[in-house]
Structure formats: C-alpha cells, structure tokens
Coordinates of N, CA and C in Angstrom, one line a residue:
X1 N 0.8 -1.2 0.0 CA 0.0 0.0 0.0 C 0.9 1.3 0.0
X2 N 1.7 1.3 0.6 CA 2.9 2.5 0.8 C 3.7 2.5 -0.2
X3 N 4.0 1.8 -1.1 CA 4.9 1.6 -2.3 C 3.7 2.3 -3.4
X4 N 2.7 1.9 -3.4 CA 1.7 2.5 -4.5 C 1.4 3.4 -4.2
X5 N 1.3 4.1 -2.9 CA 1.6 5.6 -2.6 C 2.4 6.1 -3.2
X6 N 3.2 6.0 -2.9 CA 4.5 6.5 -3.2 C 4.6 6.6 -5.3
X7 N 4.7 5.0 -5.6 CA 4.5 5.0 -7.1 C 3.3 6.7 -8.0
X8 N 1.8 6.4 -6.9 CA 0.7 7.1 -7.4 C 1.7 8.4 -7.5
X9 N 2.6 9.0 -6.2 CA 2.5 10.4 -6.3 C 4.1 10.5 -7.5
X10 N 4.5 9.8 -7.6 CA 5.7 9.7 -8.8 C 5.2 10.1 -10.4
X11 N 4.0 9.4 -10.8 CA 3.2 9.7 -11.5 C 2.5 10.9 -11.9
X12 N 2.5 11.7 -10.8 CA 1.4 12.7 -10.1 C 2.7 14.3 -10.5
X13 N 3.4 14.0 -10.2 CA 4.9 14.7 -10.3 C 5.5 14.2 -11.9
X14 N 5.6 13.5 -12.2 CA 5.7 13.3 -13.7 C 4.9 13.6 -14.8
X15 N 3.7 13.6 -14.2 CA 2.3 14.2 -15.6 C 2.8 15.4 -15.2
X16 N 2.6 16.3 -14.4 CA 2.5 17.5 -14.1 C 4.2 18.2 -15.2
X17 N 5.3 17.4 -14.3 CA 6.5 17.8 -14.9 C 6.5 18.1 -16.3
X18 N 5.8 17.2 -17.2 CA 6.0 17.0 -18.6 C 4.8 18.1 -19.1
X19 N 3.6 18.1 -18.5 CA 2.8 18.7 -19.4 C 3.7 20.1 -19.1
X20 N 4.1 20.9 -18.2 CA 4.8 21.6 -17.9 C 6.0 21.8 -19.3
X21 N 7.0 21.0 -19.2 CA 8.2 21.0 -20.0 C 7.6 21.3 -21.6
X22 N 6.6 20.5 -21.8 CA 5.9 20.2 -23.4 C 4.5 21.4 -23.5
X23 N 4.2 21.8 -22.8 CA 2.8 22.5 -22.7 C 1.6 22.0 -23.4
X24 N 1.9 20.3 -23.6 CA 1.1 19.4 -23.6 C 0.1 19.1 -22.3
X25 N -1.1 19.3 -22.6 CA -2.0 18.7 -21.7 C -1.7 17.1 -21.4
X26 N -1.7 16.2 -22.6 CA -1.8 14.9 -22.6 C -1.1 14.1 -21.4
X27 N 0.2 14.8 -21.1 CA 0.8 14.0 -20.4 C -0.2 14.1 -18.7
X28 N -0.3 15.4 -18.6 CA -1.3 15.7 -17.2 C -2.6 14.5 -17.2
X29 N -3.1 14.1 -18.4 CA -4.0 13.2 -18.5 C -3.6 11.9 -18.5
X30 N -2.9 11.3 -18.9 CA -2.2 10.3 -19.0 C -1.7 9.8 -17.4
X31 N -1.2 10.8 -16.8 CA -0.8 10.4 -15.2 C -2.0 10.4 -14.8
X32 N -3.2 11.0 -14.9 CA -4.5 10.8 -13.9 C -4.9 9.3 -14.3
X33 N -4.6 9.0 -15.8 CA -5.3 7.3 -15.8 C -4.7 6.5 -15.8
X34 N -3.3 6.5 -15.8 CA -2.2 5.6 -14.6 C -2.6 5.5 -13.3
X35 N -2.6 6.6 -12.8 CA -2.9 7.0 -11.2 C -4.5 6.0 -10.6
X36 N -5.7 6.0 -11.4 CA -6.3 5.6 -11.7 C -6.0 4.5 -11.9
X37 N -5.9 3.5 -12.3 CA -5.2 2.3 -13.0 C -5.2 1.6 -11.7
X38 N -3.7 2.7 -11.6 CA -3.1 1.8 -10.1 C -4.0 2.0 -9.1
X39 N -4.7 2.5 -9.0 CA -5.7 2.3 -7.4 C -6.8 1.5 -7.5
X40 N -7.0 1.1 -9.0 CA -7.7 0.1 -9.4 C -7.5 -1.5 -9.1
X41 N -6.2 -1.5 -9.3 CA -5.4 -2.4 -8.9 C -4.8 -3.4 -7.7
X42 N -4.7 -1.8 -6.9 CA -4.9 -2.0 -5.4 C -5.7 -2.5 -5.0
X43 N -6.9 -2.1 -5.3 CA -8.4 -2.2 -4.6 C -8.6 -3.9 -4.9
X44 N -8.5 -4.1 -6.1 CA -8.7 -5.8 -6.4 C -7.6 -6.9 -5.3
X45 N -6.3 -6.1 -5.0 CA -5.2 -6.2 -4.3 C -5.8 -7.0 -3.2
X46 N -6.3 -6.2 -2.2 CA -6.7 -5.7 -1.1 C -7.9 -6.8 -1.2
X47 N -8.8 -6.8 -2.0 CA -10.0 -7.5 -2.0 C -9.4 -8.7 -1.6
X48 N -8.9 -9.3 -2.9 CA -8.6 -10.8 -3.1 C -7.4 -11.4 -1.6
X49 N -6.6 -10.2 -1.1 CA -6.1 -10.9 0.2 C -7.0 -10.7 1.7
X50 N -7.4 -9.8 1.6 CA -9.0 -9.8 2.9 C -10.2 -10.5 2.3
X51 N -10.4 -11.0 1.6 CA -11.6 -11.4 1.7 C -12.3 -11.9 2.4
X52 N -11.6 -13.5 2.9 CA -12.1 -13.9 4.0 C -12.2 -12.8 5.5
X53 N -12.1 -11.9 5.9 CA -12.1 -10.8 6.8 C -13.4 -10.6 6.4
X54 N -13.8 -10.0 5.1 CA -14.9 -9.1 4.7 C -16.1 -9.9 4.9
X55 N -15.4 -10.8 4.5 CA -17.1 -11.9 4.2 C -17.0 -12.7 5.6
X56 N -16.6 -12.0 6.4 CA -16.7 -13.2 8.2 C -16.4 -15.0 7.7
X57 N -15.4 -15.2 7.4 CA -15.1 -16.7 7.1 C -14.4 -17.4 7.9
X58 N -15.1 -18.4 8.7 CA -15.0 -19.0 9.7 C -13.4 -19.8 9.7
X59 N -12.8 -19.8 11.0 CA -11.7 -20.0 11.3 C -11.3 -21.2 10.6
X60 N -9.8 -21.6 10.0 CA -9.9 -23.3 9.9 C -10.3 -24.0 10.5
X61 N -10.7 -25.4 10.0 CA -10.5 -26.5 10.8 C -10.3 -26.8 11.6
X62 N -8.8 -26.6 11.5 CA -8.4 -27.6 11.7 C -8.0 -26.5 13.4
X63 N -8.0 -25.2 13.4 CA -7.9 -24.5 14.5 C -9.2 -24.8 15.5
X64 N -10.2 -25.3 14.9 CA -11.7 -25.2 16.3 C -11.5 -26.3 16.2
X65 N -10.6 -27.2 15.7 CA -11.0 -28.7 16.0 C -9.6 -28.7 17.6
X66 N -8.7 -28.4 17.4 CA -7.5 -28.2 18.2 C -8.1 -27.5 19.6
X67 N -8.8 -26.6 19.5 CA -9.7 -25.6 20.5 C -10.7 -26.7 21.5
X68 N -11.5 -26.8 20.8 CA -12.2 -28.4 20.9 C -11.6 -29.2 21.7
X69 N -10.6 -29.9 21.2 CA -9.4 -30.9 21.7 C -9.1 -30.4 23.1
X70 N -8.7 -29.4 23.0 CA -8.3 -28.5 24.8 C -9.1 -28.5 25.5
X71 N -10.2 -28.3 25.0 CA -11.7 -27.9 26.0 C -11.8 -29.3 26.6
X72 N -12.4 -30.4 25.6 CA -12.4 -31.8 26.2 C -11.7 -32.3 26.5
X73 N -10.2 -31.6 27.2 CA -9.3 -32.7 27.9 C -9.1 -31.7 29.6
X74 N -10.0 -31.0 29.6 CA -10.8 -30.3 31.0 C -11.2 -31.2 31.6
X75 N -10.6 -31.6 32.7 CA -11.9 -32.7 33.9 C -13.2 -31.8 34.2
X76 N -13.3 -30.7 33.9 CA -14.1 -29.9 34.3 C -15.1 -29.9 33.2
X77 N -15.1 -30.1 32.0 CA -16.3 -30.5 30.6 C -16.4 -31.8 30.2
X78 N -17.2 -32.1 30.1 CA -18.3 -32.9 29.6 C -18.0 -32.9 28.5
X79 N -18.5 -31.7 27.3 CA -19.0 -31.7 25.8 C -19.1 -30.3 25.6
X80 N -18.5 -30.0 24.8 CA -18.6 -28.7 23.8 C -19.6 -29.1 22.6
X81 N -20.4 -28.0 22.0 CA -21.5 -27.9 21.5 C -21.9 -26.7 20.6
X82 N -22.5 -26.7 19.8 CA -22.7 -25.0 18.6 C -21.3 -24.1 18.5
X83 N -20.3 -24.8 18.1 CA -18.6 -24.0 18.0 C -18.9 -23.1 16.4
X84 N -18.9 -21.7 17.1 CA -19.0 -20.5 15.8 C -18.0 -20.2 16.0
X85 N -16.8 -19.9 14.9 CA -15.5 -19.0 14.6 C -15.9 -18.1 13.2
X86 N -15.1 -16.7 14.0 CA -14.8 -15.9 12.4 C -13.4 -15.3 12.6
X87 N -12.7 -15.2 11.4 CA -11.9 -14.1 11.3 C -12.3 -13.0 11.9
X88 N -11.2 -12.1 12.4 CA -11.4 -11.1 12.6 C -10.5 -9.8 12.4
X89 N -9.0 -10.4 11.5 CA -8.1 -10.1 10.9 C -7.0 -11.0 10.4
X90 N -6.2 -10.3 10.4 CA -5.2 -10.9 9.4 C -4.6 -12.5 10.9
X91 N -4.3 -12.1 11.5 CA -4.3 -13.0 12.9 C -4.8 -13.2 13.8
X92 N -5.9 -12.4 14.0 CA -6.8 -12.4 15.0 C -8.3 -13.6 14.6
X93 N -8.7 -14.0 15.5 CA -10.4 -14.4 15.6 C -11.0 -14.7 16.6
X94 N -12.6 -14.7 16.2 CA -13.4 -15.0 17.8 C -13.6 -16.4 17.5
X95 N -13.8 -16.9 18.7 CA -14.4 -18.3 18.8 C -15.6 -18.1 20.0
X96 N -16.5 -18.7 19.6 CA -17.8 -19.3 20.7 C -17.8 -20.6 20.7
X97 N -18.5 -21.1 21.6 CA -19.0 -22.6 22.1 C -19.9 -22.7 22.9
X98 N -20.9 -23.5 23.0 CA -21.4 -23.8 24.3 C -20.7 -25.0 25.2
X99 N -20.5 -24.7 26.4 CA -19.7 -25.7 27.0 C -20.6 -26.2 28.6
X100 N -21.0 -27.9 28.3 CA -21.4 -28.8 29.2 C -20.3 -28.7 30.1
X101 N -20.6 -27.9 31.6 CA -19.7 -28.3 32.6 C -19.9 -29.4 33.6
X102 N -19.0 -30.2 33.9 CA -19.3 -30.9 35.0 C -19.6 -30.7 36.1
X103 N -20.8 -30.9 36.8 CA -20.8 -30.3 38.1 C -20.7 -31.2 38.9
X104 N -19.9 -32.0 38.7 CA -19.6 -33.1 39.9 C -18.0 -32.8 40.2
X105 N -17.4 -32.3 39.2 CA -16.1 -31.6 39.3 C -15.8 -30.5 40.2
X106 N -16.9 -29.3 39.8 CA -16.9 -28.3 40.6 C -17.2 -28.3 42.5
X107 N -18.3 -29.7 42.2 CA -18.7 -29.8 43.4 C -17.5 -30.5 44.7
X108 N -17.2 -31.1 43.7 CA -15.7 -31.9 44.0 C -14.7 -30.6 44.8
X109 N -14.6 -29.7 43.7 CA -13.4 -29.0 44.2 C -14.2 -27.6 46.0
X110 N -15.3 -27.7 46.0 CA -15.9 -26.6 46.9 C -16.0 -27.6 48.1
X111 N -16.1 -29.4 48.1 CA -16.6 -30.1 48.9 C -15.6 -30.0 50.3
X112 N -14.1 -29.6 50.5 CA -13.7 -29.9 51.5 C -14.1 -28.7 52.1
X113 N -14.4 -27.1 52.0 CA -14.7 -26.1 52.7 C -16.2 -26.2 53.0
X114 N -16.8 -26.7 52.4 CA -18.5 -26.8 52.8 C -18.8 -27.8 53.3
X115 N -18.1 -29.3 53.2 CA -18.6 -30.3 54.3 C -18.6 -29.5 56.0
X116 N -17.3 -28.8 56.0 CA -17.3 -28.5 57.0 C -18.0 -27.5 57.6
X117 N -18.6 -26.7 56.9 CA -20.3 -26.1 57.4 C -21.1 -26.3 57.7
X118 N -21.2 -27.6 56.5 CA -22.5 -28.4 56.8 C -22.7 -29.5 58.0
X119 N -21.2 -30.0 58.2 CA -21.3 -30.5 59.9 C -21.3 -29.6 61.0
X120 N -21.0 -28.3 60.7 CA -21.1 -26.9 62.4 C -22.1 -26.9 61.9
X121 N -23.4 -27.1 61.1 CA -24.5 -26.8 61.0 C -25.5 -27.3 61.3
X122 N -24.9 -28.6 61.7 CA -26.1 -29.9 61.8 C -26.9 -29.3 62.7
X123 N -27.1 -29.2 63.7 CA -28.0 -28.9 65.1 C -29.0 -27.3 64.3
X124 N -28.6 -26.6 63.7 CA -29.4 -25.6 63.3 C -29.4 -25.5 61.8
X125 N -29.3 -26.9 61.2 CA -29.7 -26.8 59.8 C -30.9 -26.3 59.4
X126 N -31.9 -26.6 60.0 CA -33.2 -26.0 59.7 C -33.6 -24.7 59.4
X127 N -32.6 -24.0 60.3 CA -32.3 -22.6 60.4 C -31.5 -21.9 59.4
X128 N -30.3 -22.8 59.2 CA -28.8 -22.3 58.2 C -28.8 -23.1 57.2
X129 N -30.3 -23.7 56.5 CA -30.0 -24.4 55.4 C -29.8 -23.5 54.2
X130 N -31.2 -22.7 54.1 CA -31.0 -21.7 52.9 C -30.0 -21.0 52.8
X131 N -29.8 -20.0 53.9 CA -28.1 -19.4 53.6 C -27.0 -20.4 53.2
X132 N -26.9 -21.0 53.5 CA -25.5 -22.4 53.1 C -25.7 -22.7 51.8
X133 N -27.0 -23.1 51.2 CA -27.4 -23.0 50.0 C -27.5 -22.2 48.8
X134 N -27.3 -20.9 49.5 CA -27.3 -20.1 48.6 C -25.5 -19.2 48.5
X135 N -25.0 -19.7 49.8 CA -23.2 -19.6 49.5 C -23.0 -20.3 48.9
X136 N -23.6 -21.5 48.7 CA -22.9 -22.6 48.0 C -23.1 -22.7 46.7
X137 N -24.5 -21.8 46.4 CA -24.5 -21.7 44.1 C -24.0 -20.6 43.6
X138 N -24.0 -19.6 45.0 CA -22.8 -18.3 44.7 C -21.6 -18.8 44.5
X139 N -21.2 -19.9 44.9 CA -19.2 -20.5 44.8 C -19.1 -21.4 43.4
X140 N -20.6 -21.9 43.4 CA -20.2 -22.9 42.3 C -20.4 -22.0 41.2
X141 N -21.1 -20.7 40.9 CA -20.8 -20.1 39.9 C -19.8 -19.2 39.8
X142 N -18.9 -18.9 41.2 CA -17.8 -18.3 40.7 C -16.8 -19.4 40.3
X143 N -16.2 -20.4 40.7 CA -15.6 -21.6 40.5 C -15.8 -22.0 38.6
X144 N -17.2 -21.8 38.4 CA -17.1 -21.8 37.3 C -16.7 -20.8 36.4
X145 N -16.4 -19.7 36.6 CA -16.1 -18.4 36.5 C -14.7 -18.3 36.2
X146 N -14.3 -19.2 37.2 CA -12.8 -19.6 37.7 C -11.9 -20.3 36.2
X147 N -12.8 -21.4 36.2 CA -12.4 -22.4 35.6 C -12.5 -21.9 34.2
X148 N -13.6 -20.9 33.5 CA -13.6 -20.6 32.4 C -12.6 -19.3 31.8
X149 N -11.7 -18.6 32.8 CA -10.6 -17.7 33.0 C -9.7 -19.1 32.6
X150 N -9.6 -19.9 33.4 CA -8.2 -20.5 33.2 C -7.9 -21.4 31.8
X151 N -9.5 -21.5 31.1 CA -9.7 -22.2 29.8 C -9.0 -21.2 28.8
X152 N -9.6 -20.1 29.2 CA -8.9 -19.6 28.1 C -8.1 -18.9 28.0
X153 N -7.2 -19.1 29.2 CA -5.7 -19.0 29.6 C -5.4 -20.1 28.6
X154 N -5.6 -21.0 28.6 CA -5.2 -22.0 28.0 C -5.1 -22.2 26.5
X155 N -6.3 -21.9 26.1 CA -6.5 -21.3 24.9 C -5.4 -20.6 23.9
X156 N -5.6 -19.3 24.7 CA -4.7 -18.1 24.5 C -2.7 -18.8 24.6
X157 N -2.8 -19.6 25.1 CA -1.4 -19.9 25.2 C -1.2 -20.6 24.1
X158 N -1.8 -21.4 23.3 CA -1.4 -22.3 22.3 C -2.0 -21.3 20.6
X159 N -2.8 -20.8 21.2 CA -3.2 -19.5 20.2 C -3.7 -18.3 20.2
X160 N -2.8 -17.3 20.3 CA -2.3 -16.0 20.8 C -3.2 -15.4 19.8
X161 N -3.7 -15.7 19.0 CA -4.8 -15.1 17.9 C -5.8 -14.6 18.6
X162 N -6.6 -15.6 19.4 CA -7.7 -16.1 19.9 C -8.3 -14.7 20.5
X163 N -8.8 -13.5 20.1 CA -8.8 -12.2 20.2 C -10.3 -12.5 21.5
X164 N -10.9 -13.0 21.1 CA -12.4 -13.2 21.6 C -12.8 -14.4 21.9
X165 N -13.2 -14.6 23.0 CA -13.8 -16.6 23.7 C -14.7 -16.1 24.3
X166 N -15.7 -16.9 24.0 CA -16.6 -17.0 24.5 C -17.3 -18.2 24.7
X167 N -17.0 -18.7 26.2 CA -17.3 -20.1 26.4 C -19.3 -19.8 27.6
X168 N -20.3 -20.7 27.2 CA -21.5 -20.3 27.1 C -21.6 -21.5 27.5
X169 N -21.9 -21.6 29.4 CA -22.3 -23.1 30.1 C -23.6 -23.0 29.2
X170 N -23.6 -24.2 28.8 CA -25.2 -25.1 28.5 C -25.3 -26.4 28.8
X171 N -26.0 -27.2 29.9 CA -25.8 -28.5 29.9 C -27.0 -29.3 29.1
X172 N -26.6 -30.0 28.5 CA -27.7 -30.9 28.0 C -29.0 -31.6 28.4
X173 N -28.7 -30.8 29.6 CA -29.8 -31.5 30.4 C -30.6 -30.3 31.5
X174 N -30.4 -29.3 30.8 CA -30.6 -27.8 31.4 C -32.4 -27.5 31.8
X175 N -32.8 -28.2 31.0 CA -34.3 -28.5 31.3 C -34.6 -29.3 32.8
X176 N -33.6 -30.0 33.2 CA -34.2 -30.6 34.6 C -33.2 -30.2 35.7
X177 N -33.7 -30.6 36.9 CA -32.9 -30.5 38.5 C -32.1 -32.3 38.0
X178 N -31.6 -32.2 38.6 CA -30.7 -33.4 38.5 C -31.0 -34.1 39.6
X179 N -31.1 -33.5 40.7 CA -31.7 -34.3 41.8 C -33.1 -34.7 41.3
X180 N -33.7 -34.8 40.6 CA -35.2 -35.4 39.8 C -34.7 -37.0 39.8
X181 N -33.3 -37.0 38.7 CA -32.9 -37.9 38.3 C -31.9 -38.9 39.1
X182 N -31.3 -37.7 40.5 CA -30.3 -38.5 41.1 C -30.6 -39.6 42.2
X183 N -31.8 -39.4 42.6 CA -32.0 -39.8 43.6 C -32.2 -41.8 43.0
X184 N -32.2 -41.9 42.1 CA -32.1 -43.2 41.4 C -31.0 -44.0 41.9
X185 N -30.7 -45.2 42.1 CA -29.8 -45.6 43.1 C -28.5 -46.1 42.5
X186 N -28.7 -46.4 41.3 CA -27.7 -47.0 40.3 C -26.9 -45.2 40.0
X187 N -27.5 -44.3 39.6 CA -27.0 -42.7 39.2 C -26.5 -42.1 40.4
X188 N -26.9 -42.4 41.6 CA -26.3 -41.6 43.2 C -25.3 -42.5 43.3
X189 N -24.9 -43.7 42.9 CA -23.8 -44.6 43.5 C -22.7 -44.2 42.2
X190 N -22.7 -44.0 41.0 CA -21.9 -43.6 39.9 C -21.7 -41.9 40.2
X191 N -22.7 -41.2 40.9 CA -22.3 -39.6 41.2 C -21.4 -40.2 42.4
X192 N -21.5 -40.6 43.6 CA -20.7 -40.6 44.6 C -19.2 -40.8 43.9
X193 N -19.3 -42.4 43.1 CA -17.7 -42.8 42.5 C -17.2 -41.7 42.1
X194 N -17.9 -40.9 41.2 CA -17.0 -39.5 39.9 C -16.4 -38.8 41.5
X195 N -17.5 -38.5 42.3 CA -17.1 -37.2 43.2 C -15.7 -37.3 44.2
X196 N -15.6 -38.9 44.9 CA -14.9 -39.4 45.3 C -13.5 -39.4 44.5
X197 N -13.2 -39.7 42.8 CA -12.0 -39.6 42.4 C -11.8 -38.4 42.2
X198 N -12.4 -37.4 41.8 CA -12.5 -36.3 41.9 C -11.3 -35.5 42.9
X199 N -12.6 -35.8 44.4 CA -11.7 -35.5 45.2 C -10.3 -36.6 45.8
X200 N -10.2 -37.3 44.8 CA -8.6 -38.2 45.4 C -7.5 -37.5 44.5
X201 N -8.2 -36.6 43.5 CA -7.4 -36.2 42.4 C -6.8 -34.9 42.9
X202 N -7.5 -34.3 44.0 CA -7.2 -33.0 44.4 C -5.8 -32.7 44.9

C-alpha cells in the first residue's frame, strides 16, 4: 500500500513535470489514468487478500477442532457444543462454544470447605439451610467463572490469535434439576464414585 503511494505520487509529479516541459496537456491526463489504474489495482489487491475478513469466514478446521481438543481434555467439561469462529483479521479471531460443565467436578473442588459447614451446622440446619445453599450456588458459579478464566488462559497460550472466547455453560440436560434424576440408586452410587476420584485427584 505504501509503495503505490509513493508509485501514485511519482506519476502525479511526472504528468505535471512533462505537461509543464511540453505545454502538452496529454501528459497531465495520461498520469490521472495511470494514477487511476493503479488504485484500481490495489483495490482488487486488497480485495482478493481480505476477503475472508470481509465476508466473516470461519476460522480453519483444523484450528476449532484443536480448540475443541483442549476444551475436552478439561476434567471440568463434559462436551462442547454449537462452536461458531470468524476471522477477525489478518491473525486475530473469535471463537464461541457452548460448553457442558461438569458439576460433579466443581462440586468436588468446593466439597472440603462446605462439608465442614455443613457438619457446624447440623444442630441448626433447619435454620442455616437456605443461607448455606445459597453460598454454595454463589461459589459454584464463581468456580465456574474460575475455571472458564483459566480455559482460556489456556487457549490463549497455544493460540495467541484467539482475540475473543466465548465459552456459554449449557448443559444438555438444562431442562431438569438433576436431583429429579439422582436420587435413582444406580446414578447416586456412579455420582458418589465421579465425586470421590475427583476429590482423590485433588
């Protein structure tokens, strides 16, 4: 772009010079449709290497599949889900997802400060259930908060592009309480096992 600057005003100084020297108009006209020319040129230039920028064309492959790959090797996710990428320059792009978090993970990691509440609490649980309950979906959404900072710390480390993330909990199963479904005896004994390595993993 700076070189056909430069070129344009060479031209610009050369029509001028000659019609000057010759008291020929032609040459004065002649540099305006060079001049012309070349910014015609540019423009197609410019086009054909931004394109994908202009027209929002989704990131490679083989980069949201890599993205992906990191996300699902999280003890903390389940399944990534609706993954939208665009350019957003020449090195830059956004990526979205929706991302299934484990909450047997999170629960895992809050369980050694809140067991211990929940046993000073025994004698006046009836009293300190709700507050306890409601510290406790205040932590699990900062924890997730947490954990979605450090995703895409992670991200960001293997691709410094990554201008924009945006990771969007959705669980597959967002329609129900899970306790509906946990209290089933075969699913509360497979929630205990996850929670248990979980916490051996800590």
């Amino acid at each position: 772009e700076d070189g056909a600057a430069c070129l344009g005003i060479v031209l610009a100084i050369a029509g001028i010079g000659a019609t000057q020297a010759t008291s020929l108009p032609v040459f004065d006209s002649l540099a305006g449709v060079s001049i012309s020319a070349l910014l015609g040129a540019m423009g197609l230039i410019l086009v054909r290497v931004n394109h994908r920028f202009l027209l929002g064309h989704a990131v490679d492959s083989e980069i949201t599949e890599a993205i992906k790959k990191i996300l699902l090797n999280q003890k903390s996710i389940d399944g990534v889900h609706s993954i939208q990428s665009q350019w957003t320059g020449p090195e830059t792009f956004s990526y979205k997802a929706e991302v299934d978090f484990d909450g047997t993970f999170l629960a895992a990691k809050l369980m050694p400060r809140y067991q211990t509440e929940f046993l000073k609490a025994q004698k006046s649980l009836d009293k300190d259930l709700r507050v306890l309950l409601s510290w406790y979906a205040e932590d699990v959404m900062r924890s997730a908060e947490r954990e979605i900072k450090y995703i895409e710390a992670q991200i960001r480390k293997e691709y410094p592009g990554a201008e924009y993330i945006e990771l969007e909990p959705m669980s597959k199963d967002s329609d129900r309480f899970a306790i509906d479904d946990g209290m089933e005896a075969q699913l509360k004994r497979i929630e205990i096992e996850n929670l248990n390595r979980y916490l051996k993993s800590q």
